[in-house]
Coordinates of C-alpha atoms in Angstrom, one line a residue:
X1 CA 94.8 111.6 131.9
X2 CA 91.2 112.5 131.2
X3 CA 92.2 115.0 128.6
X4 CA 94.4 112.4 126.9
X5 CA 91.7 109.8 127.0
X6 CA 89.2 112.3 125.6
X7 CA 91.7 113.0 122.7
X8 CA 92.0 109.2 122.0
X9 CA 88.2 108.8 122.0
X10 CA 88.0 111.8 119.6
X11 CA 90.6 110.5 117.1
X12 CA 89.1 107.0 117.3
X13 CA 85.7 108.5 116.4
X14 CA 87.2 110.2 113.4
X15 CA 88.8 107.0 112.1
X16 CA 85.7 105.0 112.8
X17 CA 83.2 107.4 111.2
X18 CA 85.4 107.8 108.1
X19 CA 85.1 104.1 107.4
X20 CA 81.3 104.4 107.1
X21 CA 80.4 108.1 106.3
X22 CA 81.5 107.7 102.7
X23 CA 78.8 105.2 101.9
X24 CA 76.0 107.8 101.8
X25 CA 78.2 110.2 99.7
X26 CA 79.0 107.7 96.9
X27 CA 76.1 108.7 94.6
X28 CA 77.1 112.4 94.8
X29 CA 80.8 111.6 94.4
X30 CA 80.2 109.5 91.3
X31 CA 77.9 112.1 89.8
X32 CA 80.6 114.7 90.3
X33 CA 83.8 112.7 89.6
X34 CA 82.4 110.0 87.3
X35 CA 84.2 106.6 87.3
X36 CA 81.4 104.4 88.6
X37 CA 83.5 101.3 87.9
X38 CA 86.0 102.4 90.5
X39 CA 83.6 102.8 93.4
X40 CA 84.8 99.7 95.2
X41 CA 88.3 101.1 95.4
X42 CA 87.2 104.1 97.4
X43 CA 86.7 101.5 100.2
X44 CA 89.4 99.0 99.2
X45 CA 92.3 101.6 99.0
X46 CA 91.4 102.7 102.6
X47 CA 91.3 99.1 103.8
X48 CA 94.5 98.1 102.1
X49 CA 96.5 101.0 103.5
X50 CA 95.1 100.8 107.0
X51 CA 95.8 97.1 107.2
X52 CA 99.5 97.6 106.3
X53 CA 99.9 100.7 108.4
X54 CA 98.5 99.1 111.6
X55 CA 101.4 96.7 112.0
X56 CA 104.2 99.0 110.8
X57 CA 103.1 101.9 113.1
X58 CA 102.8 99.5 116.0
X59 CA 106.4 98.6 115.6
X60 CA 107.5 102.2 115.1
X61 CA 105.7 103.1 118.3
X62 CA 107.7 100.5 120.2
X63 CA 110.9 102.1 118.7
X64 CA 110.2 105.8 119.0
X65 CA 107.3 106.1 121.4
X66 CA 103.5 106.3 121.2
X67 CA 103.2 110.0 121.5
X68 CA 105.4 110.9 118.5
X69 CA 103.9 108.2 116.2
X70 CA 100.2 108.9 117.0
X71 CA 100.7 112.6 116.3
X72 CA 102.4 111.6 113.0
X73 CA 99.5 109.2 112.2
X74 CA 96.8 111.8 112.9
X75 CA 98.6 114.3 110.7
X76 CA 98.8 111.8 107.9
X77 CA 95.1 111.2 108.4
X78 CA 94.3 114.9 108.3
X79 CA 96.4 115.5 105.2
X80 CA 94.7 112.6 103.5
X81 CA 91.3 113.9 104.5
X82 CA 92.0 117.4 103.1
X83 CA 93.3 115.9 99.8
X84 CA 90.2 113.7 99.5
X85 CA 88.0 116.8 99.9
X86 CA 90.0 118.5 97.1
X87 CA 90.0 115.5 94.7
X88 CA 89.1 116.4 91.1
X89 CA 88.9 112.8 89.8
X90 CA 88.0 109.4 91.0
X91 CA 91.7 108.3 90.6
X92 CA 92.8 111.1 92.8
X93 CA 90.2 110.3 95.4
X94 CA 91.4 106.7 95.5
X95 CA 95.0 107.7 96.0
X96 CA 94.1 110.2 98.7
X97 CA 91.9 107.6 100.4
X98 CA 95.0 105.4 100.6
X99 CA 96.9 108.2 102.3
X100 CA 94.0 108.7 104.7
X101 CA 94.0 104.9 105.4
X102 CA 97.6 105.0 106.4
X103 CA 96.8 107.5 109.1
X104 CA 93.7 105.6 110.1
X105 CA 95.7 102.4 110.3
X106 CA 98.1 104.0 112.8
X107 CA 95.3 105.3 115.0
X108 CA 93.7 102.0 116.0
X109 CA 96.7 100.1 117.4
X110 CA 98.2 103.2 119.0
X111 CA 95.0 104.3 120.8
X112 CA 94.5 100.7 122.1
X113 CA 98.1 100.6 123.3
X114 CA 97.9 104.0 125.0
X115 CA 94.7 103.2 126.8
X116 CA 96.4 100.1 128.2
X117 CA 99.1 102.4 129.5
X118 CA 96.9 105.2 130.8
X119 CA 94.9 103.0 133.2
X120 CA 96.8 101.3 136.0
X121 CA 94.4 98.4 136.8
X122 CA 92.9 95.7 134.6
X123 CA 89.4 96.7 135.5
X124 CA 90.1 100.3 134.5
X125 CA 91.8 99.2 131.3
X126 CA 88.7 97.1 130.4
X127 CA 86.4 100.0 130.9
X128 CA 88.7 102.2 128.7
X129 CA 88.7 99.5 126.0
X130 CA 84.9 99.3 126.4
X131 CA 84.6 103.1 125.7
X132 CA 86.7 102.7 122.6
X133 CA 84.5 99.9 121.4
X134 CA 81.5 102.1 122.2
X135 CA 82.9 104.8 119.9
X136 CA 83.3 102.3 117.1
X137 CA 79.7 101.0 117.6
X138 CA 78.1 104.5 117.8
X139 CA 80.2 105.6 114.8
X140 CA 78.8 102.7 112.7
X141 CA 75.3 104.1 113.3
X142 CA 75.8 107.8 113.1
X143 CA 78.4 107.8 110.3
X144 CA 76.0 107.1 107.4
X145 CA 73.4 109.4 108.9
X146 CA 75.8 112.3 109.4
X147 CA 77.3 111.8 106.0
X148 CA 73.8 111.9 104.4
X149 CA 73.1 115.2 106.2
X150 CA 76.3 116.8 105.0
X151 CA 75.8 115.7 101.4
X152 CA 72.2 116.8 101.4
X153 CA 72.8 120.2 102.9
X154 CA 76.4 121.2 102.0
X155 CA 78.6 119.1 99.7
X156 CA 80.3 115.7 99.8
X157 CA 83.6 117.4 100.0
X158 CA 82.9 118.4 103.6
X159 CA 82.6 114.9 104.9
X160 CA 86.4 114.9 104.7
X161 CA 87.1 118.5 105.8
X162 CA 85.0 118.1 108.9
X163 CA 87.9 115.9 110.3
X164 CA 90.4 118.7 110.4
X165 CA 89.4 120.8 113.5
X166 CA 88.7 117.7 115.6
X167 CA 92.0 116.1 114.6
X168 CA 94.0 119.2 115.4
X169 CA 92.2 119.4 118.8
X170 CA 93.3 115.8 119.5
X171 CA 96.9 116.5 118.5
X172 CA 96.9 119.5 120.9
X173 CA 95.6 117.5 123.8
X174 CA 98.0 114.6 123.3
X175 CA 101.0 116.9 122.7
X176 CA 100.3 118.9 125.8
X177 CA 99.1 116.3 128.3
X178 CA 100.4 112.9 127.4
X179 CA 103.6 112.1 129.3
X180 CA 105.8 109.3 128.1
X181 CA 109.2 108.1 129.3
X182 CA 111.3 107.0 126.3
X183 CA 114.7 105.4 126.9
X184 CA 117.3 107.1 124.7
X185 CA 119.0 104.3 122.7
X186 CA 120.2 104.1 119.2
X187 CA 117.5 102.6 116.9
X188 CA 118.0 100.7 113.7
X189 CA 114.9 100.7 111.5
X190 CA 114.1 97.6 109.4
X191 CA 113.4 99.5 106.2
X192 CA 113.9 96.5 104.0
X193 CA 111.5 94.4 106.1
X194 CA 108.9 97.1 105.9
X195 CA 109.1 97.4 102.1
X196 CA 109.0 93.6 101.6
X197 CA 106.1 93.2 103.9
X198 CA 104.2 96.0 102.3
X199 CA 104.6 94.8 98.7
X200 CA 103.8 91.2 99.7
X201 CA 100.7 92.0 101.7
X202 CA 99.4 94.6 99.1
X203 CA 99.6 91.9 96.4
X204 CA 97.8 89.4 98.6
X205 CA 95.1 91.8 99.9
X206 CA 94.6 93.2 96.4
X207 CA 94.0 89.7 95.0
X208 CA 91.6 88.8 97.9
X209 CA 89.6 92.1 97.6
X210 CA 89.5 92.1 93.8
X211 CA 88.5 88.4 93.5
X212 CA 85.8 88.8 96.2
X213 CA 84.0 90.9 93.5
X214 CA 85.1 89.2 90.3
X215 CA 85.5 85.5 91.6
X216 CA 88.3 85.1 89.0
X217 CA 90.6 83.3 91.5
X218 CA 92.7 81.5 88.8
X219 CA 93.0 84.3 86.3
X220 CA 96.5 85.2 85.0
X221 CA 96.4 88.5 87.1
X222 CA 95.4 86.6 90.2
X223 CA 98.1 83.9 89.8
X224 CA 100.7 86.7 89.2
X225 CA 99.6 88.4 92.4
X226 CA 99.8 85.2 94.4
X227 CA 103.4 84.7 93.1
X228 CA 104.4 88.2 94.0
X229 CA 102.9 87.8 97.5
X230 CA 104.7 84.4 98.1
X231 CA 108.1 85.6 96.8
X232 CA 108.1 88.9 98.7
X233 CA 106.8 87.4 102.0
X234 CA 109.3 84.5 101.8
X235 CA 112.2 87.0 101.4
X236 CA 110.6 89.1 104.2
X237 CA 110.8 86.1 106.6
X238 CA 114.5 85.6 105.8
X239 CA 115.2 89.3 106.3
X240 CA 113.3 89.4 109.6
X241 CA 115.3 86.4 111.0
X242 CA 118.5 88.4 110.5
X243 CA 117.3 91.9 111.3
X244 CA 118.5 93.6 114.6
X245 CA 115.2 95.4 115.0
X246 CA 112.7 93.4 112.8
X247 CA 109.5 95.3 111.8
X248 CA 107.6 92.1 112.9
X249 CA 109.5 90.0 115.3
X250 CA 108.9 86.4 114.3
X251 CA 109.1 85.4 118.0
X252 CA 105.5 86.8 118.2
X253 CA 104.3 83.8 116.2
X254 CA 105.8 81.4 118.8
X255 CA 103.6 83.0 121.5
X256 CA 100.7 80.5 121.4
X257 CA 98.5 82.7 123.7
X258 CA 99.0 85.7 121.5
X259 CA 98.2 83.6 118.4
X260 CA 95.0 82.4 120.1
X261 CA 93.9 86.1 120.5
X262 CA 94.7 86.8 116.9
X263 CA 92.9 83.7 115.7
X264 CA 89.8 84.8 117.8
X265 CA 90.0 88.3 116.3
X266 CA 90.1 86.8 112.8
X267 CA 87.2 84.4 113.5
X268 CA 85.0 87.0 115.3
X269 CA 85.5 89.8 112.7
X270 CA 84.9 87.4 109.8
X271 CA 81.4 86.8 111.4
X272 CA 80.8 90.5 111.7
X273 CA 81.6 91.2 108.0
X274 CA 79.2 88.4 107.0
X275 CA 76.5 90.0 109.1
X276 CA 77.1 93.6 107.9
X277 CA 77.3 92.7 104.2
X278 CA 74.5 90.0 103.8
X279 CA 71.8 91.2 106.1
X280 CA 71.1 94.2 103.9
X281 CA 71.1 91.9 100.8
X282 CA 68.6 89.5 102.5
X283 CA 66.5 92.4 103.8
X284 CA 66.2 94.1 100.4
X285 CA 65.9 91.0 98.1
X286 CA 63.9 88.7 100.4
X287 CA 62.1 90.9 102.9
X288 CA 61.3 93.7 100.3
X289 CA 62.9 96.4 102.5
X290 CA 64.3 99.6 101.0
X291 CA 67.9 100.6 101.5
X292 CA 67.3 102.7 104.5
X293 CA 65.2 100.0 106.2
X294 CA 67.9 97.4 105.4
X295 CA 70.6 99.6 106.9
X296 CA 68.5 100.1 110.1
X297 CA 68.4 96.3 110.5
X298 CA 72.1 96.5 111.4
X299 CA 71.5 99.0 114.2
X300 CA 71.0 96.3 116.9
X301 CA 74.4 94.9 116.1
X302 CA 76.2 98.2 116.7
X303 CA 74.0 99.3 119.7
X304 CA 74.2 96.0 121.6
X305 CA 78.0 95.7 120.8
X306 CA 78.4 99.1 122.5
X307 CA 76.2 98.1 125.5
X308 CA 78.1 94.9 126.2
X309 CA 81.5 96.5 125.7
X310 CA 80.7 98.6 128.7
X311 CA 79.2 95.7 130.6
X312 CA 82.5 93.7 129.9
X313 CA 84.5 96.4 131.8
X314 CA 82.2 96.1 134.8
X315 CA 82.5 92.3 134.8
X316 CA 86.2 92.4 135.4
X317 CA 86.9 91.3 139.0
X318 CA 83.8 89.2 139.1
X319 CA 84.8 87.0 136.2
X320 CA 88.1 86.3 134.5
X321 CA 88.7 87.9 131.1
X322 CA 88.9 84.3 129.7
X323 CA 85.4 83.5 131.1
X324 CA 84.0 86.8 129.7
X325 CA 85.4 85.9 126.2
X326 CA 83.9 82.4 126.5
X327 CA 80.4 83.8 127.3
X328 CA 80.8 86.2 124.3
X329 CA 81.8 83.3 122.0
X330 CA 78.7 81.3 123.1
X331 CA 76.6 84.3 122.2
X332 CA 78.4 84.5 118.8
X333 CA 77.7 80.9 118.1
X334 CA 74.0 81.3 119.1
X335 CA 73.6 84.4 116.9
X336 CA 75.1 82.8 113.8
X337 CA 73.2 79.6 114.4
X338 CA 69.9 81.6 114.1
X339 CA 71.2 83.4 110.9
X340 CA 72.4 80.1 109.4
X341 CA 68.7 79.0 109.4
X342 CA 67.4 81.9 107.3
X343 CA 65.2 81.0 104.4
X344 CA 62.8 82.9 102.2
X345 CA 60.0 82.3 104.7
X346 CA 62.0 83.7 107.6
X347 CA 60.6 86.9 109.2
X348 CA 62.6 90.0 110.1
X349 CA 62.4 89.1 113.8
X350 CA 64.9 86.3 113.2
X351 CA 67.3 88.7 111.5
X352 CA 67.0 91.2 114.3
X353 CA 67.4 88.6 117.1
X354 CA 70.4 86.9 115.3
X355 CA 72.3 90.1 114.6
X356 CA 71.5 91.4 118.2
X357 CA 73.0 88.2 119.8
X358 CA 76.1 88.6 117.5
X359 CA 76.5 92.2 118.7
X360 CA 76.1 91.1 122.4
X361 CA 78.8 88.5 121.9
X362 CA 81.3 90.8 120.1
X363 CA 80.8 93.4 122.8
X364 CA 82.1 91.0 125.4
X365 CA 84.9 89.6 123.2
X366 CA 86.7 92.6 121.7
X367 CA 87.6 94.7 124.8
X368 CA 88.8 91.6 126.6
X369 CA 91.1 90.6 123.7
X370 CA 93.1 93.8 124.2
X371 CA 93.4 93.0 127.9
X372 CA 94.6 89.5 126.9
X373 CA 97.3 90.9 124.6
X374 CA 98.5 93.1 127.5
X375 CA 98.8 89.9 129.6
X376 CA 100.8 87.8 127.3
X377 CA 102.9 90.2 125.2
X378 CA 106.4 91.4 126.0
X379 CA 106.0 95.0 127.2
X380 CA 108.8 96.1 124.8
X381 CA 106.7 94.6 121.9
X382 CA 103.3 95.7 123.1
X383 CA 102.8 98.2 120.2
X384 CA 103.9 95.6 117.7
X385 CA 101.6 92.9 119.2
X386 CA 98.6 95.2 119.2
X387 CA 99.5 96.3 115.6
X388 CA 99.5 92.7 114.5
X389 CA 96.1 92.2 116.1
X390 CA 94.8 95.3 114.4
X391 CA 96.1 93.9 111.1
X392 CA 94.3 90.7 111.7
X393 CA 91.1 92.7 112.4
X394 CA 91.3 94.3 109.0
X395 CA 92.6 91.3 107.1
X396 CA 89.7 89.2 108.5
X397 CA 87.3 91.7 106.8
X398 CA 89.0 91.2 103.4
X399 CA 89.3 87.4 103.9
X400 CA 85.7 87.0 105.1
X401 CA 84.2 89.1 102.4
X402 CA 86.1 87.1 99.7
X403 CA 85.1 83.7 101.2
X404 CA 81.5 84.6 101.7
X405 CA 81.2 86.2 98.3
X406 CA 82.6 83.0 96.7
X407 CA 80.1 80.9 98.6
X408 CA 77.2 83.2 97.8
X409 CA 78.1 83.2 94.1
X410 CA 78.5 79.4 94.0
X411 CA 75.1 79.0 95.6
X412 CA 73.2 81.5 93.4
X413 CA 74.9 82.1 90.1
X414 CA 73.7 79.0 88.2
X415 CA 70.1 79.4 89.3
X416 CA 70.0 83.2 88.5
X417 CA 71.6 82.5 85.1
X418 CA 68.9 79.9 84.4
X419 CA 66.3 82.6 84.1
X420 CA 68.1 84.1 81.1
X421 CA 67.5 87.7 82.3
X422 CA 71.2 88.8 82.5
X423 CA 72.7 90.3 85.6
X424 CA 70.2 90.5 88.5
X425 CA 70.6 93.2 91.1
X426 CA 70.6 92.2 94.8
X427 CA 68.5 95.2 96.0
X428 CA 65.1 93.7 95.4
X429 CA 64.5 95.7 92.2
X430 CA 63.9 92.5 90.2
X431 CA 60.4 92.5 91.7
X432 CA 59.7 95.6 89.5
X433 CA 61.6 94.5 86.5
X434 CA 59.1 92.4 84.6
X435 CA 59.6 89.1 86.4
X436 CA 56.6 86.9 86.9
X437 CA 55.4 86.2 90.5
X438 CA 56.9 82.7 90.2
X439 CA 60.2 84.1 89.0
X440 CA 60.3 86.6 91.8
X441 CA 59.7 83.8 94.4
X442 CA 62.3 81.7 92.7
X443 CA 64.9 84.5 93.0
X444 CA 63.9 85.1 96.7
X445 CA 64.4 81.4 97.4
X446 CA 67.7 81.4 95.6
X447 CA 69.1 84.5 97.3
X448 CA 67.9 83.3 100.7
X449 CA 69.6 79.9 100.1
X450 CA 72.9 81.8 99.2
X451 CA 72.7 83.9 102.3
X452 CA 72.1 80.7 104.3
X453 CA 75.3 79.2 103.0
X454 CA 77.1 82.4 104.0
X455 CA 75.9 82.1 107.5
X456 CA 76.7 78.4 107.7
X457 CA 80.3 79.4 107.0
X458 CA 80.0 82.2 109.5
X459 CA 78.8 79.6 112.1
X460 CA 82.1 77.7 111.4
X461 CA 84.0 80.8 112.2
X462 CA 82.0 81.3 115.4
X463 CA 82.7 77.8 116.5
X464 CA 86.4 78.4 115.9
X465 CA 86.2 81.5 118.1
X466 CA 84.5 79.4 120.8
X467 CA 87.3 76.8 120.7
X468 CA 90.0 79.5 120.7
X469 CA 88.4 81.1 123.7
X470 CA 89.6 78.2 125.9
X471 CA 93.3 79.1 125.0
X472 CA 93.1 82.7 126.3
X473 CA 95.5 83.4 129.1
X474 CA 94.3 84.2 132.6
X475 CA 97.7 85.2 134.0
X476 CA 100.2 87.7 132.8
X477 CA 103.4 86.6 131.1
X478 CA 105.4 87.5 134.2
X479 CA 103.1 85.3 136.4
X480 CA 103.0 82.4 134.0

């Protein structure tokens, strides 16, 4: 079991690091491949593909077994990684990042499901989930640093090639040591449902991600994407109601306890994306930090998330998972409340304390959500249930980024335009761009005001998480 768990930690680390390691390589990638206008899609393609793959692979694992599907997922991830390292144009890199994202999307729900099966007791499962959360937290810190080292000393290509030996090692350990009993029955795959869901969600996610940058929510392209999403998802629902083995059993949405967990995931991760995107903007534009210093201001979030994820496992038996989640939600509200009060006169201490409290809250919440899913989900649909939760995790990032971006632009665009200086960068460089001292202070006030609106919205999400925490189940489905 220890060897299998080590393999799961290893492959989780690969998927987690790959989400952040690219950030430090972007300047080198664009210098080599050109296509600066396509930079955002290096991230977005990965996000889109991983969101869709999470829910589909969760269902396939229920049909064909965790072992087979996670090995396939890791192989797809490794093939995508090697192709990314060999990319000769930005367009190729974006396509290969999507392939990589499909593999990464399979890894998260399947590792969470397998950890739930590896450990016999709730306390042991909580500790296992805590270690997975620790891997994500640590990866968020070391990913950019490790990527910078590779880019500076070797080449950006190797940030992708480095995955291969570790991924192959994980496959070997899982193939040799993971024992799984699969009942041999005839399976009927819902291909039509998978295709309809994929097209509908790609259209919806593409619209959300693209408009979070352009804010052209009612453009002809956006309206067309909404129409495609509505039509295909409506047909998808009809197909799923008739399918023998639906890719997403609609009965999941009748499970109120499961929906409470998914709602809490959506609320909590929306807060996190607000913190990770807008703290660096506030740090550079208002506090006059450079990019490295701004990035380091996010370190307490990752570190304390990691610490409390381990603490959460040790609290099992002393407190119910529901109570632990409620404590985490209270911390989440407290942290966002501090951040919602940011202004141009706020010091960096308030930022550090606010993000630290958010990290402490999420560290208690996230491992316990996996335990809660295992309590309320049908064992035959466990992979699908965790896949749906993983989808909500990724979807919340796209939704949160879009909503916060819209609020920030509404709060700042008119004031920035009033200066008549064209597009103003949010990295603090305006202080060196010929603005007067009064104009610099005006911009700092404006940006701080916009960030404040973002965190007021984040506070609403945190309060939603607190309310939903009271609907978390304390008994298993069989006991209820």
